[in-house]
PDB file of C-alpha atoms in Angstrom:
ATOM      1  CA  MET A 256      39.333 -61.777  -3.482  1.00 62.00           C
ATOM      2  CA  SER A 257      41.538 -59.940  -1.116  1.00 88.00           C
ATOM      3  CA  ASN A 258      41.693 -56.063  -0.785  1.00 91.00           C
ATOM      4  CA  VAL A 259      45.290 -54.831  -1.302  1.00 93.00           C
ATOM      5  CA  GLU A 260      47.076 -51.301  -1.184  1.00 94.00           C
ATOM      6  CA  ALA A 261      48.008 -49.704  -4.500  1.00 96.00           C
ATOM      7  CA  LYS A 262      50.471 -46.973  -4.015  1.00 96.00           C
ATOM      8  CA  ILE A 263      52.598 -44.303  -5.471  1.00 96.00           C
ATOM      9  CA  ARG A 264      55.009 -41.478  -4.521  1.00 95.00           C
ATOM     10  CA  ILE A 265      54.658 -37.850  -5.729  1.00 93.00           C
ATOM     11  CA  SER A 266      56.567 -34.950  -4.697  1.00 85.00           C
ATOM     12  CA  GLY A 267      57.787 -37.190  -1.420  1.00 90.00           C
ATOM     13  CA  LYS A 268      54.113 -37.804  -0.631  1.00 94.00           C
ATOM     14  CA  VAL A 269      52.621 -41.298  -0.664  1.00 95.00           C
ATOM     15  CA  PHE A 270      49.044 -41.902  -2.037  1.00 97.00           C
ATOM     16  CA  GLY A 271      47.343 -45.008  -1.682  1.00 97.00           C
ATOM     17  CA  ILE A 272      43.936 -46.772  -2.955  1.00 97.00           C
ATOM     18  CA  LEU A 273      42.348 -49.998  -1.835  1.00 96.00           C
ATOM     19  CA  VAL A 274      42.067 -52.526  -4.796  1.00 95.00           C
ATOM     20  CA  ASP A 275      41.075 -55.858  -5.463  1.00 94.00           C
ATOM     21  CA  SER A 276      44.117 -57.922  -6.033  1.00 91.00           C
ATOM     22  CA  GLU A 277      42.936 -60.313  -8.279  1.00 91.00           C
ATOM     23  CA  ARG A 278      41.503 -57.306 -10.553  1.00 93.00           C
ATOM     24  CA  ALA A 279      44.491 -55.186  -9.871  1.00 93.00           C
ATOM     25  CA  ILE A 280      46.915 -57.871 -11.652  1.00 91.00           C
ATOM     26  CA  ALA A 281      44.547 -57.927 -14.423  1.00 92.00           C
ATOM     27  CA  TYR A 282      44.438 -54.209 -14.835  1.00 94.00           C
ATOM     28  CA  LYS A 283      48.268 -54.448 -14.539  1.00 91.00           C
ATOM     29  CA  GLU A 284      48.301 -57.068 -17.595  1.00 92.00           C
ATOM     30  CA  GLY A 285      45.959 -55.007 -19.817  1.00 92.00           C
ATOM     31  CA  LYS A 286      43.124 -57.930 -19.227  1.00 94.00           C
ATOM     32  CA  THR A 287      40.636 -54.968 -18.145  1.00 88.00           C
ATOM     33  CA  THR A 288      40.917 -51.247 -18.341  1.00 91.00           C
ATOM     34  CA  ASN A 289      37.706 -50.477 -16.328  1.00 94.00           C
ATOM     35  CA  ILE A 290      39.778 -48.912 -13.238  1.00 96.00           C
ATOM     36  CA  MET A 291      36.250 -49.178 -11.453  1.00 95.00           C
ATOM     37  CA  GLU A 292      36.032 -52.703 -11.486  1.00 94.00           C
ATOM     38  CA  VAL A 293      39.476 -52.592  -9.797  1.00 95.00           C
ATOM     39  CA  LEU A 294      38.964 -50.053  -6.483  1.00 96.00           C
ATOM     40  CA  ALA A 295      37.709 -51.674  -3.347  1.00 94.00           C
ATOM     41  CA  SER A 296      36.827 -48.210  -2.198  1.00 93.00           C
ATOM     42  CA  THR A 297      37.068 -44.534  -3.856  1.00 95.00           C
ATOM     43  CA  GLU A 298      38.981 -43.201  -1.280  1.00 96.00           C
ATOM     44  CA  VAL A 299      42.404 -42.136  -1.669  1.00 97.00           C
ATOM     45  CA  PHE A 300      44.593 -42.114   1.058  1.00 97.00           C
ATOM     46  CA  THR A 301      47.800 -41.259   2.491  1.00 96.00           C
ATOM     47  CA  ASP A 302      48.187 -43.543   4.692  1.00 93.00           C
ATOM     48  CA  VAL A 303      45.872 -46.676   4.008  1.00 90.00           C
ATOM     49  CA  LYS A 304      46.764 -48.667   7.135  1.00 89.00           C
ATOM     50  CA  LYS A 305      45.778 -45.599   9.332  1.00 93.00           C
ATOM     51  CA  GLY A 306      42.808 -44.865   7.248  1.00 92.00           C
ATOM     52  CA  MET A 307      44.193 -41.128   6.892  1.00 95.00           C
ATOM     53  CA  ARG A 308      42.329 -39.917   3.628  1.00 96.00           C
ATOM     54  CA  ALA A 309      44.137 -37.368   1.356  1.00 96.00           C
ATOM     55  CA  GLY A 310      42.410 -34.231   1.112  1.00 96.00           C
ATOM     56  CA  ALA A 311      40.891 -32.482  -2.063  1.00 97.00           C
ATOM     57  CA  ALA A 312      43.670 -29.574  -2.022  1.00 96.00           C
ATOM     58  CA  GLU A 313      46.217 -32.281  -1.432  1.00 96.00           C
ATOM     59  CA  LEU A 314      45.226 -34.354  -4.501  1.00 97.00           C
ATOM     60  CA  ASP A 315      44.609 -31.373  -6.921  1.00 96.00           C
ATOM     61  CA  ASN A 316      48.013 -30.128  -5.967  1.00 95.00           C
ATOM     62  CA  SER A 317      49.878 -33.669  -6.519  1.00 96.00           C
ATOM     63  CA  PHE A 318      47.733 -35.073  -9.226  1.00 96.00           C
ATOM     64  CA  SER A 319      46.083 -31.669 -10.738  1.00 96.00           C
ATOM     65  CA  THR A 320      42.633 -33.254 -10.430  1.00 97.00           C
ATOM     66  CA  THR A 321      40.079 -34.355  -7.749  1.00 97.00           C
ATOM     67  CA  ASP A 322      38.782 -37.082  -9.764  1.00 97.00           C
ATOM     68  CA  VAL A 323      38.998 -40.195  -8.250  1.00 97.00           C
ATOM     69  CA  TYR A 324      39.176 -42.682 -11.171  1.00 97.00           C
ATOM     70  CA  LYS A 325      41.813 -40.502 -12.881  1.00 97.00           C
ATOM     71  CA  ILE A 326      43.991 -40.585  -9.721  1.00 97.00           C
ATOM     72  CA  ALA A 327      43.389 -44.198  -9.356  1.00 97.00           C
ATOM     73  CA  GLU A 328      44.701 -44.907 -12.818  1.00 96.00           C
ATOM     74  CA  ARG A 329      47.710 -42.718 -12.026  1.00 96.00           C
ATOM     75  CA  ILE A 330      48.259 -44.909  -8.647  1.00 97.00           C
ATOM     76  CA  MET A 331      48.065 -48.181 -10.419  1.00 95.00           C
ATOM     77  CA  SER A 332      50.921 -47.177 -12.650  1.00 93.00           C
ATOM     78  CA  GLY A 333      52.913 -47.425  -8.989  1.00 92.00           C
ATOM     79  CA  GLU A 334      53.046 -50.012  -6.797  1.00 91.00           C
ATOM     80  CA  ILE A 335      50.937 -52.905  -5.547  1.00 89.00           C
ATOM     81  CA  GLN A 336      51.071 -54.802  -2.345  1.00 83.00           C
ATOM     82  CA  ALA A 337      50.353 -58.320  -2.893  1.00 66.00           C
ATOM     83  CA  ALA A 338      50.091 -61.015   0.120  1.00 56.00           C
ATOM     84  CA  GLY A 339      51.860 -58.708   2.471  1.00 48.00           C
ATOM     85  CA  VAL A 340      54.884 -58.101  -0.148  1.00 45.00           C
ATOM     86  CA  GLN A 341      55.249 -54.996  -2.173  1.00 46.00           C
ATOM     87  CA  VAL A 342      55.386 -55.674  -5.997  1.00 47.00           C
ATOM     88  CA  ALA A 343      56.639 -53.148  -8.295  1.00 47.00           C
ATOM     89  CA  ALA A 344      54.584 -52.387 -11.315  1.00 45.00           C
ATOM     90  CA  GLU A 345      57.084 -54.511 -13.740  1.00 43.00           C
ATOM     91  CA  GLU A 346      57.226 -57.483 -11.419  1.00 46.00           C
ATOM     92  CA  VAL A 347      53.430 -57.860 -11.665  1.00 43.00           C
ATOM     93  CA  LEU A 348      53.227 -57.574 -15.771  1.00 42.00           C
ATOM     94  CA  GLU A 349      55.751 -60.731 -15.519  1.00 43.00           C
ATOM     95  CA  MET A 350      53.257 -62.839 -13.283  1.00 39.00           C
TER      96      MET A 350
END
């Protein structure tokens, strides 16, 4: 099990979370619906690589909530990084 980034662009800003790669794929495929099992961290980042966390105001403005789990569900509709390659949501569903 390795941790990878899932990310989404909203209003020109990128938000990311760290997820377990295998569980993220299972989530995308509908094999699991529990977002808590997918997350490797409960932090939402504006830049995962630099460790830059998103602020509460930023999250509320972009997602209309600061609930990490609701935000994570929304981010999981975006892209996940798999083995150093960015994979679009549609491609993951085909795996």
